Amino acid sequence: MPEESKEMESERNRRSLVVNHTKNILGADNSQVHIFKTSAEYDNLFPVDVAVFEPTEAFNGYVVSTVGLSDYRFSDNVARAELVMVLPSSYKMSFEKPEYGWVVRFMAQMAQACISDNSGVVIGQVFTFSKDGKPCFAGTDCISGVISFPEMFPLEFFEEKIGLTYTHFLQVVPLNQNRLEKLRSVGFETFLDFDLHDADGPVMFAPEPQKAKGNSPIDKIISHNEDILNDK
């Protein structure tokens, strides 16, 4: 087969190559990869699927990835891109439940926000899904996401040639209202250096579901004691 034909074939199989790239970097097998199809509300655009990769020996955490965002070439000056988000290995793989499945919906909406913005996918971009600061995904208080360099992954993860062009794989860090305000206050670089890193390196995990506090007497006692321990 001529080289050009091979490249065109690669473009047609882009989504499978996107999944294979992440799968190979993580050392995952097919049984550890789960694909979620985008809901019909996005049918007016190219649908972008979401893949969830289970923890492996090489990477101790769940990885949630867009599959199809790189179908879009926004400009010759901006590389194609896919987005990934990292969940702790303790995260429950119950994505059919709203309190755990919000990560899939969140990533699908991040992809659609990038497509609607039409300026390409670049580090430092922030997309917000709540106008009043109230949570818009069940199970989390995250209302926004910022795109960062994928520091939690090996360097070879960042860029892969697929078909005729290179694709960048960038990391999404979800933000709640307080962290979003902090980022806007200090700027992305400072926020990245001091809020998304500790002495051991990058800390960019998505939060685990928040347990809602009830209104029963025992719940109020527990809440009161927690506030005392936290010096509130």
PDB file of C-alpha atoms in Angstrom:
ATOM      1  CA  MET A   1       0.000   0.000   0.000  1.00  0.00           C
ATOM      2  CA  PRO A   2       1.464   3.453  -0.887  1.00  0.00           C
ATOM      3  CA  GLU A   3       2.492   5.609   2.080  1.00  0.00           C
ATOM      4  CA  GLU A   4      -0.189   8.225   1.432  1.00  0.00           C
ATOM      5  CA  SER A   5      -2.871   5.543   1.475  1.00  0.00           C
ATOM      6  CA  LYS A   6      -1.604   4.290   4.821  1.00  0.00           C
ATOM      7  CA  GLU A   7      -1.832   7.821   6.225  1.00  0.00           C
ATOM      8  CA  MET A   8      -5.390   8.229   4.980  1.00  0.00           C
ATOM      9  CA  GLU A   9      -6.313   4.872   6.513  1.00  0.00           C
ATOM     10  CA  SER A  10      -4.862   6.086   9.815  1.00  0.00           C
ATOM     11  CA  GLU A  11      -7.049   9.187   9.682  1.00  0.00           C
ATOM     12  CA  ARG A  12     -10.140   7.032   9.186  1.00  0.00           C
ATOM     13  CA  ASN A  13      -9.157   4.885  12.174  1.00  0.00           C
ATOM     14  CA  ARG A  14      -8.203   7.890  14.306  1.00  0.00           C
ATOM     15  CA  ARG A  15     -10.439   7.017  17.256  1.00  0.00           C
ATOM     16  CA  SER A  16      -9.101   3.496  17.638  1.00  0.00           C
ATOM     17  CA  LEU A  17      -5.553   4.864  17.385  1.00  0.00           C
ATOM     18  CA  VAL A  18      -6.335   7.456  20.076  1.00  0.00           C
ATOM     19  CA  VAL A  19      -7.516   4.681  22.399  1.00  0.00           C
ATOM     20  CA  ASN A  20      -4.528   2.486  21.534  1.00  0.00           C
ATOM     21  CA  HIS A  21      -2.070   5.293  22.294  1.00  0.00           C
ATOM     22  CA  THR A  22      -3.414   5.766  25.823  1.00  0.00           C
ATOM     23  CA  LYS A  23      -3.844   2.035  26.338  1.00  0.00           C
ATOM     24  CA  ASN A  24      -0.214   1.372  25.379  1.00  0.00           C
ATOM     25  CA  ILE A  25       1.148   4.150  27.599  1.00  0.00           C
ATOM     26  CA  LEU A  26      -0.850   2.844  30.576  1.00  0.00           C
ATOM     27  CA  GLY A  27      -0.076  -0.808  29.878  1.00  0.00           C
ATOM     28  CA  ALA A  28      -3.801  -1.616  29.784  1.00  0.00           C
ATOM     29  CA  ASP A  29      -5.473  -4.500  27.988  1.00  0.00           C
ATOM     30  CA  ASN A  30      -8.833  -4.404  26.221  1.00  0.00           C
ATOM     31  CA  SER A  31     -10.716  -5.622  29.293  1.00  0.00           C
ATOM     32  CA  GLN A  32      -9.542  -2.517  31.180  1.00  0.00           C
ATOM     33  CA  VAL A  33     -10.957  -0.074  28.636  1.00  0.00           C
ATOM     34  CA  HIS A  34     -14.605   1.049  28.724  1.00  0.00           C
ATOM     35  CA  ILE A  35     -16.130   3.266  26.018  1.00  0.00           C
ATOM     36  CA  PHE A  36     -19.103   5.530  26.686  1.00  0.00           C
ATOM     37  CA  LYS A  37     -20.943   6.906  23.664  1.00  0.00           C
ATOM     38  CA  THR A  38     -21.880  10.586  23.617  1.00  0.00           C
ATOM     39  CA  SER A  39     -25.547  11.339  24.214  1.00  0.00           C
ATOM     40  CA  ALA A  40     -27.849  12.462  21.406  1.00  0.00           C
ATOM     41  CA  GLU A  41     -27.826  16.109  22.550  1.00  0.00           C
ATOM     42  CA  TYR A  42     -24.485  16.504  20.785  1.00  0.00           C
ATOM     43  CA  ASP A  43     -25.565  14.996  17.468  1.00  0.00           C
ATOM     44  CA  ASN A  44     -25.544  18.419  15.791  1.00  0.00           C
ATOM     45  CA  LEU A  45     -21.752  18.282  16.193  1.00  0.00           C
ATOM     46  CA  PHE A  46     -19.321  15.427  15.722  1.00  0.00           C
ATOM     47  CA  PRO A  47     -20.066  13.218  18.735  1.00  0.00           C
ATOM     48  CA  VAL A  48     -17.079  12.814  21.054  1.00  0.00           C
ATOM     49  CA  ASP A  49     -16.991   9.562  22.998  1.00  0.00           C
ATOM     50  CA  VAL A  50     -15.407   9.069  26.420  1.00  0.00           C
ATOM     51  CA  ALA A  51     -13.147   6.172  27.422  1.00  0.00           C
ATOM     52  CA  VAL A  52     -12.357   5.057  30.953  1.00  0.00           C
ATOM     53  CA  PHE A  53      -9.129   3.128  31.553  1.00  0.00           C
ATOM     54  CA  GLU A  54      -8.814   1.106  34.753  1.00  0.00           C
ATOM     55  CA  PRO A  55      -5.690   1.376  36.947  1.00  0.00           C
ATOM     56  CA  THR A  56      -2.714  -0.697  35.797  1.00  0.00           C
ATOM     57  CA  GLU A  57       0.661  -1.693  37.177  1.00  0.00           C
ATOM     58  CA  ALA A  58       2.194   1.173  35.192  1.00  0.00           C
ATOM     59  CA  PHE A  59      -0.347   3.826  36.270  1.00  0.00           C
ATOM     60  CA  ASN A  60      -2.098   3.742  39.629  1.00  0.00           C
ATOM     61  CA  GLY A  61      -5.296   5.585  38.810  1.00  0.00           C
ATOM     62  CA  TYR A  62      -8.304   5.669  36.517  1.00  0.00           C
ATOM     63  CA  VAL A  63      -7.881   7.692  33.342  1.00  0.00           C
ATOM     64  CA  VAL A  64     -10.923   9.272  31.666  1.00  0.00           C
ATOM     65  CA  SER A  65     -10.264  10.348  28.079  1.00  0.00           C
ATOM     66  CA  THR A  66     -12.103  11.997  25.227  1.00  0.00           C
ATOM     67  CA  VAL A  67     -12.144   9.939  22.038  1.00  0.00           C
ATOM     68  CA  GLY A  68     -12.904  11.997  18.964  1.00  0.00           C
ATOM     69  CA  LEU A  69     -12.052  15.563  19.967  1.00  0.00           C
ATOM     70  CA  SER A  70      -9.007  15.281  17.709  1.00  0.00           C
ATOM     71  CA  ASP A  71     -11.342  14.686  14.748  1.00  0.00           C
ATOM     72  CA  TYR A  72     -11.558  18.491  14.765  1.00  0.00           C
ATOM     73  CA  ARG A  73      -8.725  20.502  13.229  1.00  0.00           C
ATOM     74  CA  PHE A  74      -9.400  24.035  14.425  1.00  0.00           C
ATOM     75  CA  SER A  75      -6.441  25.690  12.722  1.00  0.00           C
ATOM     76  CA  ASP A  76      -3.135  24.878  11.055  1.00  0.00           C
ATOM     77  CA  ASN A  77      -1.410  26.660  13.960  1.00  0.00           C
ATOM     78  CA  VAL A  78      -2.969  24.546  16.724  1.00  0.00           C
ATOM     79  CA  ALA A  79      -2.438  20.796  17.014  1.00  0.00           C
ATOM     80  CA  ARG A  80      -5.278  18.329  17.191  1.00  0.00           C
ATOM     81  CA  ALA A  81      -5.919  17.322  20.798  1.00  0.00           C
ATOM     82  CA  GLU A  82      -7.617  14.901  23.153  1.00  0.00           C
ATOM     83  CA  LEU A  83      -8.271  15.493  26.855  1.00  0.00           C
ATOM     84  CA  VAL A  84      -7.637  13.194  29.809  1.00  0.00           C
ATOM     85  CA  MET A  85      -8.558  13.373  33.479  1.00  0.00           C
ATOM     86  CA  VAL A  86      -7.155  11.276  36.323  1.00  0.00           C
ATOM     87  CA  LEU A  87      -9.171   9.677  39.137  1.00  0.00           C
ATOM     88  CA  PRO A  88      -7.627   8.074  42.229  1.00  0.00           C
ATOM     89  CA  SER A  89      -7.394   4.280  42.204  1.00  0.00           C
ATOM     90  CA  SER A  90      -9.873   4.236  45.130  1.00  0.00           C
ATOM     91  CA  TYR A  91     -12.582   5.688  42.872  1.00  0.00           C
ATOM     92  CA  LYS A  92     -15.521   3.314  42.492  1.00  0.00           C
ATOM     93  CA  MET A  93     -16.124   2.189  38.944  1.00  0.00           C
ATOM     94  CA  SER A  94     -19.884   2.684  39.132  1.00  0.00           C
ATOM     95  CA  PHE A  95     -20.206   5.116  36.269  1.00  0.00           C
ATOM     96  CA  GLU A  96     -23.886   4.363  35.774  1.00  0.00           C
ATOM     97  CA  LYS A  97     -24.501   6.111  39.126  1.00  0.00           C
ATOM     98  CA  PRO A  98     -24.678   9.933  38.988  1.00  0.00           C
ATOM     99  CA  GLU A  99     -22.303  10.409  41.919  1.00  0.00           C
ATOM    100  CA  TYR A 100     -19.566   8.543  40.034  1.00  0.00           C
ATOM    101  CA  GLY A 101     -20.623   8.985  36.420  1.00  0.00           C
ATOM    102  CA  TRP A 102     -20.316  12.776  36.501  1.00  0.00           C
ATOM    103  CA  VAL A 103     -16.741  12.431  35.227  1.00  0.00           C
ATOM    104  CA  VAL A 104     -17.989  11.012  31.905  1.00  0.00           C
ATOM    105  CA  ARG A 105     -20.528  13.804  31.421  1.00  0.00           C
ATOM    106  CA  PHE A 106     -17.957  16.375  32.514  1.00  0.00           C
ATOM    107  CA  MET A 107     -15.424  15.234  29.909  1.00  0.00           C
ATOM    108  CA  ALA A 108     -18.062  15.138  27.164  1.00  0.00           C
ATOM    109  CA  GLN A 109     -19.024  18.717  27.991  1.00  0.00           C
ATOM    110  CA  MET A 110     -15.365  19.805  28.104  1.00  0.00           C
ATOM    111  CA  ALA A 111     -14.979  18.426  24.580  1.00  0.00           C
ATOM    112  CA  GLN A 112     -18.104  20.182  23.335  1.00  0.00           C
ATOM    113  CA  ALA A 113     -16.973  23.454  24.964  1.00  0.00           C
ATOM    114  CA  CYS A 114     -13.670  23.211  23.089  1.00  0.00           C
ATOM    115  CA  ILE A 115     -15.508  22.568  19.819  1.00  0.00           C
ATOM    116  CA  SER A 116     -17.956  25.430  20.357  1.00  0.00           C
ATOM    117  CA  ASP A 117     -15.112  27.789  21.297  1.00  0.00           C
ATOM    118  CA  ASN A 118     -13.458  26.905  17.966  1.00  0.00           C
ATOM    119  CA  SER A 119     -10.052  28.312  18.906  1.00  0.00           C
ATOM    120  CA  GLY A 120      -8.311  24.995  19.438  1.00  0.00           C
ATOM    121  CA  VAL A 121      -7.342  23.165  22.615  1.00  0.00           C
ATOM    122  CA  VAL A 122      -4.504  24.878  24.464  1.00  0.00           C
ATOM    123  CA  ILE A 123      -2.936  24.838  27.920  1.00  0.00           C
ATOM    124  CA  GLY A 124      -4.448  27.346  30.321  1.00  0.00           C
ATOM    125  CA  GLN A 125      -7.944  27.336  28.805  1.00  0.00           C
ATOM    126  CA  VAL A 126     -10.762  27.387  31.358  1.00  0.00           C
ATOM    127  CA  PHE A 127     -14.327  26.294  30.620  1.00  0.00           C
ATOM    128  CA  THR A 128     -17.129  26.831  33.129  1.00  0.00           C
ATOM    129  CA  PHE A 129     -20.488  25.063  33.113  1.00  0.00           C
ATOM    130  CA  SER A 130     -22.333  27.037  35.793  1.00  0.00           C
ATOM    131  CA  LYS A 131     -23.419  30.668  35.567  1.00  0.00           C
ATOM    132  CA  ASP A 132     -24.308  31.041  39.245  1.00  0.00           C
ATOM    133  CA  GLY A 133     -21.591  28.916  40.877  1.00  0.00           C
ATOM    134  CA  LYS A 134     -24.007  26.120  41.736  1.00  0.00           C
ATOM    135  CA  PRO A 135     -22.960  22.508  40.997  1.00  0.00           C
ATOM    136  CA  CYS A 136     -24.252  21.265  37.661  1.00  0.00           C
ATOM    137  CA  PHE A 137     -23.078  17.635  37.953  1.00  0.00           C
ATOM    138  CA  ALA A 138     -24.613  15.316  40.564  1.00  0.00           C
ATOM    139  CA  GLY A 139     -22.036  13.960  42.990  1.00  0.00           C
ATOM    140  CA  THR A 140     -19.513  16.789  42.787  1.00  0.00           C
ATOM    141  CA  ASP A 141     -19.125  20.508  43.375  1.00  0.00           C
ATOM    142  CA  CYS A 142     -16.922  20.876  40.294  1.00  0.00           C
ATOM    143  CA  ILE A 143     -18.297  23.474  37.899  1.00  0.00           C
ATOM    144  CA  SER A 144     -15.290  24.157  35.688  1.00  0.00           C
ATOM    145  CA  GLY A 145     -12.186  22.629  34.158  1.00  0.00           C
ATOM    146  CA  VAL A 146      -8.745  23.974  33.275  1.00  0.00           C
ATOM    147  CA  ILE A 147      -6.496  22.402  30.624  1.00  0.00           C
ATOM    148  CA  SER A 148      -2.939  21.645  31.698  1.00  0.00           C
ATOM    149  CA  PHE A 149       0.154  19.822  30.491  1.00  0.00           C
ATOM    150  CA  PRO A 150      -0.226  16.089  31.375  1.00  0.00           C
ATOM    151  CA  GLU A 151       2.440  16.089  34.082  1.00  0.00           C
ATOM    152  CA  MET A 152       1.137  12.920  35.710  1.00  0.00           C
ATOM    153  CA  PHE A 153       1.990  10.924  32.573  1.00  0.00           C
ATOM    154  CA  PRO A 154       5.315  10.002  30.951  1.00  0.00           C
ATOM    155  CA  LEU A 155       6.545  12.577  28.433  1.00  0.00           C
ATOM    156  CA  GLU A 156       5.913  10.302  25.438  1.00  0.00           C
ATOM    157  CA  PHE A 157       2.194  10.411  26.261  1.00  0.00           C
ATOM    158  CA  PHE A 158       1.924  14.102  25.308  1.00  0.00           C
ATOM    159  CA  GLU A 159       2.305  13.818  21.542  1.00  0.00           C
ATOM    160  CA  GLU A 160       1.550  11.088  19.025  1.00  0.00           C
ATOM    161  CA  LYS A 161       1.512  11.169  15.224  1.00  0.00           C
ATOM    162  CA  ILE A 162      -1.828   9.887  14.001  1.00  0.00           C
ATOM    163  CA  GLY A 163      -2.376   9.937  10.284  1.00  0.00           C
ATOM    164  CA  LEU A 164      -0.994  13.088   8.686  1.00  0.00           C
ATOM    165  CA  THR A 165      -0.780  15.186  11.839  1.00  0.00           C
ATOM    166  CA  TYR A 166       0.377  15.117  15.446  1.00  0.00           C
ATOM    167  CA  THR A 167      -2.165  14.898  18.254  1.00  0.00           C
ATOM    168  CA  HIS A 168      -1.566  16.379  21.698  1.00  0.00           C
ATOM    169  CA  PHE A 169      -2.931  14.660  24.799  1.00  0.00           C
ATOM    170  CA  LEU A 170      -3.635  17.273  27.477  1.00  0.00           C
ATOM    171  CA  GLN A 171      -4.898  16.935  31.040  1.00  0.00           C
ATOM    172  CA  VAL A 172      -8.069  18.438  32.498  1.00  0.00           C
ATOM    173  CA  VAL A 173      -8.215  19.455  36.153  1.00  0.00           C
ATOM    174  CA  PRO A 174     -11.798  19.949  37.434  1.00  0.00           C
ATOM    175  CA  LEU A 175     -12.400  22.997  39.628  1.00  0.00           C
ATOM    176  CA  ASN A 176     -15.065  23.941  42.147  1.00  0.00           C
ATOM    177  CA  GLN A 177     -16.128  27.561  42.687  1.00  0.00           C
ATOM    178  CA  ASN A 178     -13.413  28.308  45.269  1.00  0.00           C
ATOM    179  CA  ARG A 179     -10.599  26.916  43.150  1.00  0.00           C
ATOM    180  CA  LEU A 180     -11.942  28.659  40.051  1.00  0.00           C
ATOM    181  CA  GLU A 181     -11.934  31.992  41.896  1.00  0.00           C
ATOM    182  CA  LYS A 182      -8.398  31.282  43.130  1.00  0.00           C
ATOM    183  CA  LEU A 183      -7.199  30.571  39.576  1.00  0.00           C
ATOM    184  CA  ARG A 184      -8.789  33.772  38.299  1.00  0.00           C
ATOM    185  CA  SER A 185      -7.208  35.709  41.150  1.00  0.00           C
ATOM    186  CA  VAL A 186      -3.612  34.498  40.860  1.00  0.00           C
ATOM    187  CA  GLY A 187      -3.449  33.414  37.217  1.00  0.00           C
ATOM    188  CA  PHE A 188      -2.906  30.006  35.673  1.00  0.00           C
ATOM    189  CA  GLU A 189       0.878  29.752  36.123  1.00  0.00           C
ATOM    190  CA  THR A 190       0.787  30.574  39.833  1.00  0.00           C
ATOM    191  CA  PHE A 191      -2.225  28.333  40.380  1.00  0.00           C
ATOM    192  CA  LEU A 192      -0.434  25.501  38.591  1.00  0.00           C
ATOM    193  CA  ASP A 193       2.762  25.928  40.630  1.00  0.00           C
ATOM    194  CA  PHE A 194       1.222  26.302  44.078  1.00  0.00           C
ATOM    195  CA  ASP A 195      -2.218  24.683  43.983  1.00  0.00           C
ATOM    196  CA  LEU A 196      -1.688  21.785  41.594  1.00  0.00           C
ATOM    197  CA  HIS A 197       1.683  20.720  43.043  1.00  0.00           C
ATOM    198  CA  ASP A 198       3.024  19.681  46.405  1.00  0.00           C
ATOM    199  CA  ALA A 199       6.480  18.642  47.547  1.00  0.00           C
ATOM    200  CA  ASP A 200       6.110  15.301  45.756  1.00  0.00           C
ATOM    201  CA  GLY A 201       5.032  16.754  42.400  1.00  0.00           C
ATOM    202  CA  PRO A 202       1.747  17.310  40.545  1.00  0.00           C
ATOM    203  CA  VAL A 203      -1.571  16.774  42.321  1.00  0.00           C
ATOM    204  CA  MET A 204      -4.179  16.844  39.581  1.00  0.00           C
ATOM    205  CA  PHE A 205      -6.670  14.155  40.561  1.00  0.00           C
ATOM    206  CA  ALA A 206     -10.380  14.725  40.135  1.00  0.00           C
ATOM    207  CA  PRO A 207     -12.151  14.671  43.516  1.00  0.00           C
ATOM    208  CA  GLU A 208     -14.052  11.660  44.727  1.00  0.00           C
ATOM    209  CA  PRO A 209     -17.843  12.047  45.260  1.00  0.00           C
ATOM    210  CA  GLN A 210     -18.864  14.258  48.152  1.00  0.00           C
ATOM    211  CA  LYS A 211     -21.101  12.616  50.726  1.00  0.00           C
ATOM    212  CA  ALA A 212     -24.165  14.743  51.284  1.00  0.00           C
ATOM    213  CA  LYS A 213     -24.721  15.655  54.940  1.00  0.00           C
ATOM    214  CA  GLY A 214     -28.164  14.727  56.192  1.00  0.00           C
ATOM    215  CA  ASN A 215     -30.447  16.597  58.585  1.00  0.00           C
ATOM    216  CA  SER A 216     -31.050  13.881  61.164  1.00  0.00           C
ATOM    217  CA  PRO A 217     -29.892  14.521  64.764  1.00  0.00           C
ATOM    218  CA  ILE A 218     -26.954  12.134  64.390  1.00  0.00           C
ATOM    219  CA  ASP A 219     -25.935  13.858  61.137  1.00  0.00           C
ATOM    220  CA  LYS A 220     -25.999  17.237  62.886  1.00  0.00           C
ATOM    221  CA  ILE A 221     -23.848  15.900  65.728  1.00  0.00           C
ATOM    222  CA  ILE A 222     -21.319  14.458  63.273  1.00  0.00           C
ATOM    223  CA  SER A 223     -21.264  17.701  61.302  1.00  0.00           C
ATOM    224  CA  HIS A 224     -20.781  19.739  64.492  1.00  0.00           C
ATOM    225  CA  ASN A 225     -17.896  17.540  65.616  1.00  0.00           C
ATOM    226  CA  GLU A 226     -16.246  17.756  62.185  1.00  0.00           C
ATOM    227  CA  ASP A 227     -16.491  21.551  62.300  1.00  0.00           C
ATOM    228  CA  ILE A 228     -14.841  21.631  65.742  1.00  0.00           C
ATOM    229  CA  LEU A 229     -11.999  19.383  64.546  1.00  0.00           C
ATOM    230  CA  ASN A 230     -11.524  21.684  61.544  1.00  0.00           C
ATOM    231  CA  ASP A 231     -11.501  24.802  63.772  1.00  0.00           C
ATOM    232  CA  LYS A 232     -14.660  26.197  62.243  1.00  0.00           C
TER     233      LYS A 232
END
